[in-house]
Coordinates of C-alpha atoms in Angstrom, one line a residue:
X3 CA 130.9 144.6 83.2
X4 CA 131.6 144.6 79.6
X5 CA 132.6 148.3 80.2
X6 CA 134.3 148.0 83.4
X7 CA 135.9 144.6 82.1
X8 CA 137.7 147.1 78.5
X9 CA 138.4 150.1 80.7
X10 CA 140.6 147.5 82.0
X11 CA 142.2 145.6 79.0
X12 CA 139.8 142.3 78.8
X13 CA 138.7 140.9 76.0
X14 CA 134.9 140.1 76.3
X15 CA 132.9 137.9 74.6
X16 CA 128.8 137.5 75.0
X17 CA 126.9 134.4 74.1
X18 CA 123.6 134.2 72.7
X19 CA 120.9 133.1 75.6
X20 CA 120.2 129.1 74.4
X21 CA 116.6 128.6 73.0
X22 CA 113.7 127.8 75.0
X23 CA 110.0 127.3 73.1
X24 CA 108.6 127.4 76.4
X25 CA 109.2 127.3 80.2
X26 CA 107.6 123.9 82.1
X27 CA 107.5 125.1 85.4
X28 CA 105.6 128.3 84.1
X29 CA 104.1 127.5 80.4
X30 CA 102.4 130.1 78.6
X31 CA 105.0 132.4 78.6
X32 CA 106.1 132.2 74.9
X33 CA 110.1 132.9 75.6
X34 CA 111.2 131.8 71.8
X35 CA 110.7 135.2 70.5
X36 CA 111.9 136.9 73.3
X37 CA 115.1 135.1 73.0
X38 CA 115.4 135.7 69.8
X39 CA 115.5 139.4 70.0
X40 CA 117.3 139.3 73.5
X41 CA 119.6 137.7 71.3
X42 CA 119.9 140.4 69.3
X43 CA 120.1 142.8 71.1
X44 CA 123.5 141.3 72.3
X45 CA 125.2 140.9 69.1
X46 CA 124.5 144.4 67.9
X47 CA 125.9 145.3 71.0
X48 CA 129.4 143.4 70.9
X49 CA 130.0 144.5 66.8
X50 CA 129.0 148.2 68.0
X51 CA 131.7 147.9 70.7
X52 CA 134.1 145.7 69.4
X53 CA 133.3 142.9 71.4
X54 CA 133.0 138.9 70.0
X55 CA 129.7 137.0 70.3
X56 CA 129.0 133.6 70.1
X57 CA 125.9 132.2 68.4
X58 CA 125.2 129.3 70.5
X59 CA 121.1 129.7 69.7
X60 CA 121.0 129.2 65.7
X61 CA 123.5 125.8 66.3
X62 CA 121.2 125.0 69.1
X63 CA 117.8 125.5 68.3
X64 CA 115.5 123.4 67.0
X65 CA 111.9 123.9 64.2
X66 CA 109.9 125.4 67.1
X67 CA 112.7 128.2 68.4
X68 CA 113.5 125.6 71.1
X69 CA 116.0 123.2 72.7
X70 CA 115.3 119.5 70.7
X71 CA 115.0 116.4 73.8
X72 CA 118.1 115.2 72.5
X73 CA 120.4 118.7 73.8
X74 CA 117.6 118.9 77.0
X75 CA 115.5 117.3 79.1
X76 CA 113.2 120.2 80.6
X77 CA 113.6 122.7 76.9
X78 CA 115.9 125.2 78.5
X79 CA 118.9 123.3 80.3
X80 CA 121.6 122.1 78.1
X81 CA 122.7 118.1 78.0
X82 CA 125.4 117.1 77.9
X83 CA 125.0 116.8 74.1
X84 CA 123.9 120.4 74.2
X85 CA 127.4 121.3 75.9
X86 CA 129.4 119.4 73.6
X87 CA 128.2 122.2 70.6
X88 CA 128.7 124.8 72.6
X89 CA 131.9 124.3 73.8
X90 CA 133.9 124.1 70.6
X91 CA 131.9 127.6 69.5
X92 CA 132.7 129.3 72.6
X93 CA 136.5 128.2 72.5
X94 CA 136.7 129.5 68.8
X95 CA 135.1 133.1 70.4
X96 CA 137.6 133.3 73.3
X97 CA 140.7 132.6 70.6
X98 CA 139.2 135.3 68.3
X99 CA 139.1 137.0 71.0
X100 CA 142.7 136.7 72.1
X101 CA 144.1 137.5 69.0

């Protein structure tokens, strides 16, 4: 999709995957380090291709590498407080991409 967007002169903004320490519906998968690795790949790809990268993960993670209860009821999906952190980050990323 990013390549198609670029070919059509559309600026691309990549956003990190939000933190997750565990999935309550399927415990034991240990997603936290996998999310970190995926985000590193996304960030590297964005840099290599000249796209903007927005890092939600660093701004939202707790000491376990997951979403704190203040930002998520299930540890995976953000609550309004989580979106309140995400919104200005993505708005800044979009603004950067448009320059």
